[in-house]
Coordinates of C-alpha atoms in Angstrom, one line a residue:
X671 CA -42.8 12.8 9.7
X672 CA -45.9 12.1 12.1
X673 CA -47.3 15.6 13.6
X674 CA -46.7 14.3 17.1
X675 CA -42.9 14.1 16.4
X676 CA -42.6 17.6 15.9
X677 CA -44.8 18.3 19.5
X678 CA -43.5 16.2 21.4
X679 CA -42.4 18.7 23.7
X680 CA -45.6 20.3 23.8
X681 CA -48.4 17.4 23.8
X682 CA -48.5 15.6 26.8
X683 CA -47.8 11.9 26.5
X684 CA -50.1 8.6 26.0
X685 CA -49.0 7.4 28.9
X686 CA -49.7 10.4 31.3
X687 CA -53.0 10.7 30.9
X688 CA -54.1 6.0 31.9
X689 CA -51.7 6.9 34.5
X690 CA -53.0 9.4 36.9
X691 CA -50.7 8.8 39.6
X692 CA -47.4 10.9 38.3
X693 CA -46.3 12.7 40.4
X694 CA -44.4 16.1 39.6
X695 CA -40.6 14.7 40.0
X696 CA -41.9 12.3 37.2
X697 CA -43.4 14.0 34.9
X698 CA -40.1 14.0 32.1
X699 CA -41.9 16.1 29.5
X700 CA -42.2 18.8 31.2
X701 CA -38.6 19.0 32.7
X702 CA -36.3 17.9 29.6
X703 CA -37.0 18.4 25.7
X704 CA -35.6 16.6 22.6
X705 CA -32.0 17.2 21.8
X706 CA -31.7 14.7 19.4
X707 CA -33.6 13.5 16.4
X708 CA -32.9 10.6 13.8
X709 CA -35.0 10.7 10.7
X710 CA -32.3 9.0 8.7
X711 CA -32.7 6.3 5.7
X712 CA -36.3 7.0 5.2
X713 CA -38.2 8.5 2.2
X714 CA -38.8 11.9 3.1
X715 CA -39.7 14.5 0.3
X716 CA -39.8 17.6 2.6
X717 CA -39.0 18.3 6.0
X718 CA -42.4 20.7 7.9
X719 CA -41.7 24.3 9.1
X720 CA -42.4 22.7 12.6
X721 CA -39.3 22.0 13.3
X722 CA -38.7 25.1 14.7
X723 CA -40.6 23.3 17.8
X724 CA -37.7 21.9 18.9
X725 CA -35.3 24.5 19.6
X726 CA -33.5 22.2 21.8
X727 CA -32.0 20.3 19.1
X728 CA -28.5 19.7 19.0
X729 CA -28.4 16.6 16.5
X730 CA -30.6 17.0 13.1
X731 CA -30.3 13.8 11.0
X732 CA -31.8 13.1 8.3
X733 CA -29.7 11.5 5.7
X734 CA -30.5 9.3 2.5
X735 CA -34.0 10.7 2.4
X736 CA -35.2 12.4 -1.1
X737 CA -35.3 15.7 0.4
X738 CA -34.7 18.7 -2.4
X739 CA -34.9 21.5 0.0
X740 CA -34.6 22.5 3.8
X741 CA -37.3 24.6 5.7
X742 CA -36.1 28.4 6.0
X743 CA -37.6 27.2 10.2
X744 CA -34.3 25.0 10.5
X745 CA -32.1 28.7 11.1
X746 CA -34.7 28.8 14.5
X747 CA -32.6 25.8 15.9
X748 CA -30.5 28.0 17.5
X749 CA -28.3 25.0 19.9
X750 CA -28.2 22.7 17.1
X751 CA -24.6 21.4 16.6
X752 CA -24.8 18.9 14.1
X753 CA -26.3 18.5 11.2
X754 CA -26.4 16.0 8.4
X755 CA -28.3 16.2 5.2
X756 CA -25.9 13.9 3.0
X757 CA -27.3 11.6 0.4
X758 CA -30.5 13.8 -0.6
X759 CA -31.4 15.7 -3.3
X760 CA -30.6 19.5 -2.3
X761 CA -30.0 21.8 -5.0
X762 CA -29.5 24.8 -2.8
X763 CA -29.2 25.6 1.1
X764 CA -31.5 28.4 2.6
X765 CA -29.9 31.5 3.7
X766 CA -30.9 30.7 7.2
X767 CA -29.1 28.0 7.7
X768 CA -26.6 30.3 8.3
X769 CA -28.0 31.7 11.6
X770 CA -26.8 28.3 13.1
X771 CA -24.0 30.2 15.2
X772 CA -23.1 26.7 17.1
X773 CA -23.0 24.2 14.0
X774 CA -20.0 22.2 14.5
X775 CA -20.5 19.5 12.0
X776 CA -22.0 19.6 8.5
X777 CA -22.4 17.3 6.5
X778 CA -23.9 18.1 2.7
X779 CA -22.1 15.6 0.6
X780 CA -24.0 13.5 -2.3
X781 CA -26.3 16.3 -2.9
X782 CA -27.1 18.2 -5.9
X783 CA -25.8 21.8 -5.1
X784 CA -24.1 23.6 -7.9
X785 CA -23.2 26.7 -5.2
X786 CA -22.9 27.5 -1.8
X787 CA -24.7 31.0 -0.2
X788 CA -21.7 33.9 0.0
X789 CA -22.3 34.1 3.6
X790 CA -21.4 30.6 4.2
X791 CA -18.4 32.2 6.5
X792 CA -20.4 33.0 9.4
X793 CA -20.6 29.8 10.3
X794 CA -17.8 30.8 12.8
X795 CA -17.4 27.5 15.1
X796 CA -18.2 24.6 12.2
X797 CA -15.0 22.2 12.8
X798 CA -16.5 19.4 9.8
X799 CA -17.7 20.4 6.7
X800 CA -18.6 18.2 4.3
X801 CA -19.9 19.1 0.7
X802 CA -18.6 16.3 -1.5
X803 CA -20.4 14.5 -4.4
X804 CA -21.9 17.6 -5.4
X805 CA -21.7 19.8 -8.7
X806 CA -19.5 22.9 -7.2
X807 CA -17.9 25.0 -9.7
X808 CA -16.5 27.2 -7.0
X809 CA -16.2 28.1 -3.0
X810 CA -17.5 31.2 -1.5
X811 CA -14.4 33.6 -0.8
X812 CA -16.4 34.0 2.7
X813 CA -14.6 30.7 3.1
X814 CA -12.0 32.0 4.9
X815 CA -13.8 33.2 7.7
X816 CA -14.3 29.2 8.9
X817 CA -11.5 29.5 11.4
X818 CA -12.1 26.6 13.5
X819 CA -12.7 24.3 10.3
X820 CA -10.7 21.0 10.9
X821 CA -11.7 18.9 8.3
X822 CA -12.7 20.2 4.9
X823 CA -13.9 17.6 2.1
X824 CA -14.4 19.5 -1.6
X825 CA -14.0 16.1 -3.2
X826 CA -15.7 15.0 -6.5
X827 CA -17.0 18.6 -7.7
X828 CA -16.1 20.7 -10.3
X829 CA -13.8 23.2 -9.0
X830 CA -11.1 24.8 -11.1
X831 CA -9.4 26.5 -8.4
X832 CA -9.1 27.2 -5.1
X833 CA -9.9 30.5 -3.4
X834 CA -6.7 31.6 -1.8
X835 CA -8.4 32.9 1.3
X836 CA -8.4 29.9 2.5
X837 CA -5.4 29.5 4.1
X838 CA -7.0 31.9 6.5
X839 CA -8.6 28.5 8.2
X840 CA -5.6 28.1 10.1
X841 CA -7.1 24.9 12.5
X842 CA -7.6 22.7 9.5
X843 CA -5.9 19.7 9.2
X844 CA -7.5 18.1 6.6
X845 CA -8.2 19.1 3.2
X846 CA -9.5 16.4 0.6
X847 CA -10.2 18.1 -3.0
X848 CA -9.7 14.7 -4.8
X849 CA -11.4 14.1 -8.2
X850 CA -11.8 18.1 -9.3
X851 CA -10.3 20.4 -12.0
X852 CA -7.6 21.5 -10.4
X853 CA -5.1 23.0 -12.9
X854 CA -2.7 24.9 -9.7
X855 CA -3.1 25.5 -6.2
X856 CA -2.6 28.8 -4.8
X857 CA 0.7 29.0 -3.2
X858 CA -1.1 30.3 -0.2
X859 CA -2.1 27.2 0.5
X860 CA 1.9 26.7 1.7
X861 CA 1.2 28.7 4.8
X862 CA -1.7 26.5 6.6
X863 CA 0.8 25.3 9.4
X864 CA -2.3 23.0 11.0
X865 CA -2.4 21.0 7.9
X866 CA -2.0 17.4 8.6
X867 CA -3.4 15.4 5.7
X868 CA -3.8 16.9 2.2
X869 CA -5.7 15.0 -1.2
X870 CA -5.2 16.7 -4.5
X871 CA -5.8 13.2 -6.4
X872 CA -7.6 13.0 -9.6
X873 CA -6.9 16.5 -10.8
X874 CA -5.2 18.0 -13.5
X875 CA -2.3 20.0 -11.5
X876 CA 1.1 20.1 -13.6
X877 CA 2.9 21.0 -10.4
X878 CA 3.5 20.4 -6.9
X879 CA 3.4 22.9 -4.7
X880 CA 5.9 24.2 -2.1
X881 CA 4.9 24.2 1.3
X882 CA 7.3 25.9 3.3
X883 CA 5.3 26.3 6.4
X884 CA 3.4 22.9 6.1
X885 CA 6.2 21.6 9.1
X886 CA 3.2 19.5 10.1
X887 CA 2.1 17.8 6.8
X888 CA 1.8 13.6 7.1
X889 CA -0.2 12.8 3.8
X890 CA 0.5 14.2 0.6
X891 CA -1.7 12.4 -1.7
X892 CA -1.6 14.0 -5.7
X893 CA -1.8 10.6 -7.5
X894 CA -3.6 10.4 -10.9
X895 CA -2.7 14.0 -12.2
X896 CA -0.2 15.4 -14.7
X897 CA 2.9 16.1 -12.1
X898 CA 6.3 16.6 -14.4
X899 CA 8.5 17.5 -12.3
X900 CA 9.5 16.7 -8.8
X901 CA 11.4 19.8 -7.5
X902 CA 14.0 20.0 -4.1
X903 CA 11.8 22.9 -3.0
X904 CA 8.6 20.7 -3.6
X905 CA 10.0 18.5 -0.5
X906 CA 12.3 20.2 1.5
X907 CA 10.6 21.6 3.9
X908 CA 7.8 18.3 4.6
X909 CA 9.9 16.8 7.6
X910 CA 6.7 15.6 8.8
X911 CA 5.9 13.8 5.8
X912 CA 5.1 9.7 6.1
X913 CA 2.9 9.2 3.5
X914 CA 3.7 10.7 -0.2
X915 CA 1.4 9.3 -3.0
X916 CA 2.2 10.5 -6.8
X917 CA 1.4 7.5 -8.9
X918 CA -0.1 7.7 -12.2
X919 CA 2.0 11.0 -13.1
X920 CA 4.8 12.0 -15.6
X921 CA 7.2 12.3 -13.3
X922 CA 10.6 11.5 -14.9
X923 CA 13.1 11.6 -12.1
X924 CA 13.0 11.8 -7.9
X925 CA 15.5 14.4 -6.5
X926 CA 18.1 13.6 -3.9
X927 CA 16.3 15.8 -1.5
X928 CA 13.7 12.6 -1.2
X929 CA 15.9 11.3 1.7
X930 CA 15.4 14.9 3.7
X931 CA 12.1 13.0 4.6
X932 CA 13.0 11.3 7.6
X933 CA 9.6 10.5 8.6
X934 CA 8.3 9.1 5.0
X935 CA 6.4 5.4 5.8
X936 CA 5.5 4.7 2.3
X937 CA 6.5 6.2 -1.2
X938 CA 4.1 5.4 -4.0
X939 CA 5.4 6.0 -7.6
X940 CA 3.6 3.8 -9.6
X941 CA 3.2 4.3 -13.4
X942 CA 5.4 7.6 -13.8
X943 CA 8.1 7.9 -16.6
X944 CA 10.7 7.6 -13.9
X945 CA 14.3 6.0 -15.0
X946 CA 16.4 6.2 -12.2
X947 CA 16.3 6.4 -8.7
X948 CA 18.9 7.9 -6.0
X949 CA 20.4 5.2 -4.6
X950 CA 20.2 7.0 -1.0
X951 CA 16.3 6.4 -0.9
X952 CA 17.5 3.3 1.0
X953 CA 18.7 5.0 3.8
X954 CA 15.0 6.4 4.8
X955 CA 14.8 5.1 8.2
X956 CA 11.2 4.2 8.8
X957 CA 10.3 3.3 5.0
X958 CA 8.1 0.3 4.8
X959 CA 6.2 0.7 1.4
X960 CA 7.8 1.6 -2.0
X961 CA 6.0 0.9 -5.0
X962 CA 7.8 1.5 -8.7
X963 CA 6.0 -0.4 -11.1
X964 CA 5.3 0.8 -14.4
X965 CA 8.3 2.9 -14.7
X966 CA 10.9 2.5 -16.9
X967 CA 13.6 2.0 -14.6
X968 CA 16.9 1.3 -16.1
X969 CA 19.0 0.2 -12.8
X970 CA 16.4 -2.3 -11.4
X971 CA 15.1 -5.1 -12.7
X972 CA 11.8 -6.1 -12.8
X973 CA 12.1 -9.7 -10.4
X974 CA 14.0 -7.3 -8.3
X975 CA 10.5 -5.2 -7.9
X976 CA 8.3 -8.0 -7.2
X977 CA 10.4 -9.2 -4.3
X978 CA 8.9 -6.4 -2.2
X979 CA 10.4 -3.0 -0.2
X980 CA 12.7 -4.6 1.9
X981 CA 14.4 -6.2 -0.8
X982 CA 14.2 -3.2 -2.7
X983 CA 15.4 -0.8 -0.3
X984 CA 18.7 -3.6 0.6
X985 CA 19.4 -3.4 -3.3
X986 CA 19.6 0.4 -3.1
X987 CA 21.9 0.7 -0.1
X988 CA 23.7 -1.7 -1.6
X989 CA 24.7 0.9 -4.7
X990 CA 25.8 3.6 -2.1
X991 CA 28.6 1.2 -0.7
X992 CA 29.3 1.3 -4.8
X993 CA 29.1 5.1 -4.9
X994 CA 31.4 5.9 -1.8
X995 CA 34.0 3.7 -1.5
X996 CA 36.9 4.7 -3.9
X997 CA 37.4 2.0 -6.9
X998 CA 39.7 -0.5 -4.8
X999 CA 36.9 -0.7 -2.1
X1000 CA 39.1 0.7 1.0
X1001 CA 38.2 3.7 2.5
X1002 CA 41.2 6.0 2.1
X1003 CA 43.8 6.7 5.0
X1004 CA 44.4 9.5 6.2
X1005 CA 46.2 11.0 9.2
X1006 CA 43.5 11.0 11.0
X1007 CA 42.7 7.3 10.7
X1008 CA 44.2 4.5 13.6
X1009 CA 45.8 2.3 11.7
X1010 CA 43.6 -0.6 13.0
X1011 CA 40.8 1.3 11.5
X1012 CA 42.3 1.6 8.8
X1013 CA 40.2 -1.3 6.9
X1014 CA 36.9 -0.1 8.3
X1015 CA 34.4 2.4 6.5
X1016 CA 33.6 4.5 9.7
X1017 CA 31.4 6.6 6.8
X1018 CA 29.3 3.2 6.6
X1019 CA 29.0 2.5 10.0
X1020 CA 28.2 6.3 11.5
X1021 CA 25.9 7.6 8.1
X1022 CA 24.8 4.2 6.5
X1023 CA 24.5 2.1 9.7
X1024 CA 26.1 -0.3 8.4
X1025 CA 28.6 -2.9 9.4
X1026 CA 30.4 -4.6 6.3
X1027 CA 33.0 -7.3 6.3
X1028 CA 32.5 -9.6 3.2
X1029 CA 34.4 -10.8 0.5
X1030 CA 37.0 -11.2 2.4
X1031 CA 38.1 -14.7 2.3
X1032 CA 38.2 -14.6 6.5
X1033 CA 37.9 -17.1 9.0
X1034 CA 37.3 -14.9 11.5
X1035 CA 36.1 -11.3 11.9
X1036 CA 38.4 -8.9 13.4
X1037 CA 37.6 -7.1 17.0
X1038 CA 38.3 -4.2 15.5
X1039 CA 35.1 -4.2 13.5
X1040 CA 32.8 -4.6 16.2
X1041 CA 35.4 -2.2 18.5
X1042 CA 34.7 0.5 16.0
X1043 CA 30.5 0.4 16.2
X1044 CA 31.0 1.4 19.6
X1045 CA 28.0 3.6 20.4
X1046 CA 26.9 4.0 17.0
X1047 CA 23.5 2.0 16.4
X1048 CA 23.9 -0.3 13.0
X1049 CA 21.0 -1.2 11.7
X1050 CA 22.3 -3.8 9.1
X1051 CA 25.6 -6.5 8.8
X1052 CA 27.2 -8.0 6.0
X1053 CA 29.8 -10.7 6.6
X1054 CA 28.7 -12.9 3.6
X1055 CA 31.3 -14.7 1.1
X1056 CA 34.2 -15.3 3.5
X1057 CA 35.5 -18.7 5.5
X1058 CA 33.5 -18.2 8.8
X1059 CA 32.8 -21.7 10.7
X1060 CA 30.7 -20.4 12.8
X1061 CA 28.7 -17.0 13.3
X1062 CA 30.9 -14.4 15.3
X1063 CA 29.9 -14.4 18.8
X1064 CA 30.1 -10.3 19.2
X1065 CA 27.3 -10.3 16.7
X1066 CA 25.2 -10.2 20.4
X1067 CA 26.6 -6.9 20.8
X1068 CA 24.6 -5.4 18.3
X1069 CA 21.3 -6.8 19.3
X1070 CA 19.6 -3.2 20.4
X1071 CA 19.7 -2.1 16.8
X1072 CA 20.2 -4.6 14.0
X1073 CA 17.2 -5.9 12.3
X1074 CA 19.0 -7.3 8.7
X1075 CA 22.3 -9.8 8.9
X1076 CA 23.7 -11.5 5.8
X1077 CA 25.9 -14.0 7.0
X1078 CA 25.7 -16.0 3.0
X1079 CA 28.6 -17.9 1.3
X1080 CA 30.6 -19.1 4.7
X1081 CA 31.2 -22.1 5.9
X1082 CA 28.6 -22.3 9.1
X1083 CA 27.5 -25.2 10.5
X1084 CA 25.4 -24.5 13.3
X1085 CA 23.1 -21.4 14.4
X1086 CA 24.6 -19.9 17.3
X1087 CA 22.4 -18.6 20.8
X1088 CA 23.9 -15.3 20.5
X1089 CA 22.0 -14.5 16.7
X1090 CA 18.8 -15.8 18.7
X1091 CA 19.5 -12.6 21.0
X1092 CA 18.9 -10.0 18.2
X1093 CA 15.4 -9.5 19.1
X1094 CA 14.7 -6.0 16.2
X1095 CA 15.9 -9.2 13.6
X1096 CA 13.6 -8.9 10.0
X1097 CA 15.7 -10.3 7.5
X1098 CA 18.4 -13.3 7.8
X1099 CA 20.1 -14.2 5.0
X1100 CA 22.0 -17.8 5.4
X1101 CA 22.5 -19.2 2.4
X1102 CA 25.4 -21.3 0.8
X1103 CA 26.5 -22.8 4.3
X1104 CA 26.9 -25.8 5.6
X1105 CA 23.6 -25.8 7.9
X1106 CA 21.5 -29.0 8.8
X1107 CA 18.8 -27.4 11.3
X1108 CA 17.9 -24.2 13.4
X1109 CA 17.7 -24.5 17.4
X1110 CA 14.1 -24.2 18.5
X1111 CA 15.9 -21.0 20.4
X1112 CA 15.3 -19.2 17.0
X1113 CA 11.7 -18.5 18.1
X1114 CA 12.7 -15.6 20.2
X1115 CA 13.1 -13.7 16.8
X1116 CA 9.3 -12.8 16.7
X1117 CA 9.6 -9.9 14.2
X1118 CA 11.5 -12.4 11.4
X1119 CA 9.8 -11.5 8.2
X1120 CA 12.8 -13.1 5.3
X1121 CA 14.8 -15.8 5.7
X1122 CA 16.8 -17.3 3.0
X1123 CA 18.2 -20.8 3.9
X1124 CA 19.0 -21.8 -0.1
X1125 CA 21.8 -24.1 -0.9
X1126 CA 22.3 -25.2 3.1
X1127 CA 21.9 -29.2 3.9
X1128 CA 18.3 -29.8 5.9
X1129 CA 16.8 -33.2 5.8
X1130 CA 13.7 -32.0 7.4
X1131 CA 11.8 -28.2 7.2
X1132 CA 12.9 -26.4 10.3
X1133 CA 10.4 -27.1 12.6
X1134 CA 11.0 -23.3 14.8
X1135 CA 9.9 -21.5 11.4
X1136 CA 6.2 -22.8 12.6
X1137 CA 6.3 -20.9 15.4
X1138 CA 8.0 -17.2 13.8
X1139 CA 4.2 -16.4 13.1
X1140 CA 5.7 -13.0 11.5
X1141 CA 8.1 -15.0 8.4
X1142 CA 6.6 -13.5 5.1
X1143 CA 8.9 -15.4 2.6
X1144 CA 10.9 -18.5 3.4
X1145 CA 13.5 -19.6 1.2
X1146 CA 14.6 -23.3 0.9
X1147 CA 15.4 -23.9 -2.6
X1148 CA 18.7 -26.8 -3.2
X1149 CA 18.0 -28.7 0.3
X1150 CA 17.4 -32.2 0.9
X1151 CA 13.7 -31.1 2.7
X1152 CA 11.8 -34.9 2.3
X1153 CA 8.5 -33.4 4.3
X1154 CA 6.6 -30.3 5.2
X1155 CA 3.8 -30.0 7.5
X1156 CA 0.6 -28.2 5.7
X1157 CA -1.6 -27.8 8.8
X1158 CA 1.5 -26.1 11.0
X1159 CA 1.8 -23.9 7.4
X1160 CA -1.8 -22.8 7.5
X1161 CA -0.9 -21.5 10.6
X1162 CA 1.6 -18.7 8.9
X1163 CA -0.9 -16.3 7.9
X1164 CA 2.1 -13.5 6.6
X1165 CA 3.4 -16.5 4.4
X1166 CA 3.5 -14.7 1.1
X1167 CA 6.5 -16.9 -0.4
X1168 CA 7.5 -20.2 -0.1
X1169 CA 10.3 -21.2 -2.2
X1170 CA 10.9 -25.4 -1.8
X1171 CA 12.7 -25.8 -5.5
X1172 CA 15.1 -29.0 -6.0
X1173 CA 14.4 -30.2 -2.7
X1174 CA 13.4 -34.0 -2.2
X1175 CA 9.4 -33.8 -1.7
X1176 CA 8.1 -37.4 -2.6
X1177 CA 4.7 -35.8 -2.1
X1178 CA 2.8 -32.5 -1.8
X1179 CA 0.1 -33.0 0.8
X1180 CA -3.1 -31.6 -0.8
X1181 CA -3.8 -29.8 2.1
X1182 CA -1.4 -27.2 1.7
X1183 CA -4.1 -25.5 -0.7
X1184 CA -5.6 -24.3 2.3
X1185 CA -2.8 -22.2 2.7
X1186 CA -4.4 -19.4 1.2
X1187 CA -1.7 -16.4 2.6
X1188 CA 0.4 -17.6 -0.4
X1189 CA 1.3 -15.8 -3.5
X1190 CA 4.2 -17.9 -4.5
X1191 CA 4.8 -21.3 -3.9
X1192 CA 8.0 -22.8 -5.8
X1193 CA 8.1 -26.9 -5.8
X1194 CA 10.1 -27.2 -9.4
X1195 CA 12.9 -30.3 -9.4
X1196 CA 11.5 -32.4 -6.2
X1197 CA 10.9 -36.0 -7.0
X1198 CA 7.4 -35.9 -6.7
X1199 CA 4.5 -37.1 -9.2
X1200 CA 1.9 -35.0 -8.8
X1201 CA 1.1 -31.8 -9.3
X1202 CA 2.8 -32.3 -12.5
X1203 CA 5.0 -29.8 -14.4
X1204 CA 2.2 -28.5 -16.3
X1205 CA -0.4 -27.4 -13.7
X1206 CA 2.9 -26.3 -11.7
X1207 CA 3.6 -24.1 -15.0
X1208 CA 0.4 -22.3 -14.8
X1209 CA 1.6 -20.7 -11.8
X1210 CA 0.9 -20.4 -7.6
X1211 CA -3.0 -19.8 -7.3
X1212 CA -3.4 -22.8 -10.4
X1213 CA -1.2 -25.3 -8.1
X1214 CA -3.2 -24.1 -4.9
X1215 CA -6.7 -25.2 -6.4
X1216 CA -5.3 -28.4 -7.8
X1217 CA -4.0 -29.0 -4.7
X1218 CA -7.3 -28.1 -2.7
X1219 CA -9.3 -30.3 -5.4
X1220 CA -7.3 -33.2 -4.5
X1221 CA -8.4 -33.0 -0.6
X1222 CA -10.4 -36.1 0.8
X1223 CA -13.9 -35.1 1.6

């Protein structure tokens, strides 16, 4: 670092003295000194004892240098804040680093420190510390003294445990000890009520914890360990919970207590020895993300688990109707019931959300059904295999709440105005009816993410599906669909699926390559030439580039 960096409170500048004519009010050295100096991503071997001439400092950074120790001088910077030595080559810290009384921020990750000076805790108001990427066998029990620590990242070390002190640090909320030896955690650790997002992944715990006073806990990330068992008590207590990650485990079963998590966004189970699931994970409200694969999974099969979490989670609730109704399907009397509710599963509609009138062999739904939902918000409708002719106009009703409505297996011939009123709609399931097209009104449903419209009778692709930007997987298998439109499709960019199988496609225009959103594209038994069956064999991403090759230039 030039000389004149370090004086540059001190040494009047260049300019001062060809310019005679300053006058006092302008003469900024004298009135202000440096607060904050950048030395980062340079090749700096040592840092001069002259820093202590700027005890103003309240930013230090010098980062990705080839430093392999600090001047003792750097404890002089008394109003120095933050801090950040990352990426150098420290093997130890000075002790008077530890005179920095207003450090906020430190950041010592990718270094070479193997330990950390046992007064570390006097560091009272330090809200960031970072000492990742190092080679840390263990954490000073002064640790604990860091009461104002909010974010504390021991990852990629080589700690084998975890000084219970410090659950003293009760403002943390964030605690990433990923990629360690970590064989328990102390069951202190349970008490830190600030705790908001917590990595144990890459470790070799056997056990969760129980965190009984964690009431604020979102992440709970403890993938890639050696995680048996999954206790009640484990969970219990984690209504906060949205994200839980425990793939790559051993765990062999999921307790029912799962569905206490109200909150939980997205459940990752990946490779685990898991064989059976409780069916009532499909009543977790705000799940969007469940992954299962590589487990071996007796109930579900695998096609199931590649359709994705709605579909998933629908097959699940689906086995609860199983569970509760008694064997002849009817919800039994009792003297309690109306008799006109007598044929309605209140349990479904108040617990389940869930509105169910199928199999029925009806032309019409009864009033009673949609009497009954009264206040109660449903969230999902089945009125699939009966004789309706056309969709029941109360359906309306419902349009506050109801985001999934299987209307499959009837006899409907048109789409009515009233289901283009259920604006919270996701997934619409219309197959096996006797529909020819979709009114352009159908574009109102702008959070649409399924729609299966197998075995209807369209001529033409429904033109409104161009414009339902949010449609992930559209289902058209066993029409008469002559055309599609590749540019409007490029358009789609959630299009994950699009399933056009024994439909009558003369020709695949080669510009639907560029429709590069799509994992699955199913053209099997259309009349067309080319691709032919054997490049449509090799699968969705072979078909794409053929299809792309074939593109005038």
């Amino acid at each position: 670092v030039p000389q004149h960096v370090w004086r540059i409170n001190l040494d009047t500048p260049e300019e001062a003295h060809q310019n005679l004519s300053f006058g006092a009010a302008d003469r900024w050295w004298e009135q202000t000194d440096l607060t904050k100096l950048i030395l980062a991503s340079n090749k700096l071997q040592c840092l001069s004892e002259d820093v202590k001439l700027l005890p103003a400092l309240t930013v230090l950074d010098v980062h990705d240098n080839q430093l392999t120790s600090l001047p003792s001088a750097l404890g002089q910077l008394e109003n120095l804040q933050k801090l950040d030595v990352s990426h150098n080559k420290l093997k130890s810290i000075p002790e008077e680093l530890l005179q920095l009384s207003h450090l906020k921020s430190l950041l010592l990750h990718h270094n070479e420190l193997s330990r950390l000076p046992d007064g570390f805790g006097q560091l009272v108001n330090l809200e960031e510390l970072d000492v990742s990427n190092n080679q840390l066998t263990d954490i000073p029990t002064s640790f604990a003294l860091l009461i104002n620590l909010v974010r504390l990242n021991l990852a990629c070390n080589q700690l084998k445990n975890l000084p219970a002190d410090i659950s003293a640090m009760r403002s943390l909320k964030q605690l990433d000890c990923t990629k360690n030896y970590l064989e328990t955690v102390p069951s202190k650790l349970a008490t830190m009520a600030s705790l908001e997002q917590l990595y144990l992944r890459k470790n070799k715990l056997r056990s969760l914890p129980e965190f009984p006073s964690c009431k604020l806990l979102k992440e709970l990330h403890a993938g890639e360990n050696q995680i048996e068992i999954l206790n009640a008590e484990n969970l219990k207590h984690l209504n906060s919970l949205s994200v839980l990650e425990l793939r790559d485990n051993k765990i062999k079963s999921v307790p029912d207590e799962i569905t206490l998590l109200q909150k939980l966004e997205r459940l990752d189970l990946t490779n685990n020895d898991i064989s059976r699931l409780p069916y009532t994970l499909g009543n977790l409200p705000h799940l969007k993300f469940l992954a299962l694969e590589g487990n071996p999974l007796r109930t579900i099969r695998r096609d199931l688990l590649q359709k994705g979490t709605q579909e998933l989670l629908k097959y699940l609730r689906s086995k609860i109707q199983d569970d509760v109704t008694n064997p002849s399907g009817e919800p039994p009397v009792t003297a309690m019931t109306l008799p006109s509710e007598s044929r309605i599963n209140m349990h479904a509609i108040t617990t389940l959300k869930l509105l169910e009138y199928s199999e029925k062999q009806a032309a019409v739904v009864p009033e009673e059904m949609f009497d009954a939902v009264r206040s109660h918000p449903v969230t999902t409708v089945n009125f699939s295999k009966n004789q309706l002719s056309e969709i029941p106009p109360r359906i309306a009703e419902l349009k506050d709440s109801v985001c999934d409505v299987n209307l499959g297996f009837n006899k409907i011939s048109s789409v009515s105005l009233e289901l283009c009123l259920l604006r919270k709609l996701t997934h619409l399931d219309l197959r096996n009816n006797f529909l020819t097209s979709l009114p352009e009104e159908m574009e109102a449903l702008t959070g649409l993410q399924v729609i299966n419209l197998a075995f209807n009778r369209f001529k033409a692709f429904p033109s409104v599906l161009y414009r339902i930007l949010a449609l992930e997987t559209i289902l058209l298998g066993n029409n008469q669909v002559g055309s599609i439109d590749p540019l409007q499709l490029k358009g789609m960019d959630r299009l994950g699926t699009l399933d056009l199988q024994n439909n009558d496609l003369l020709q695949v225009p080669p510009e639907l390559g560029n429709c590069e959103s799509l994992r699955t594209l199913l053209l099997e038994g259309n009349p067309f030439r080319t691709p032919r069956a054997a490049v449509l064999a090799r699968g969705t991403a072979a078909v794409l580039e053929y299809l792309r090759s074939r593109i005038p230039t």
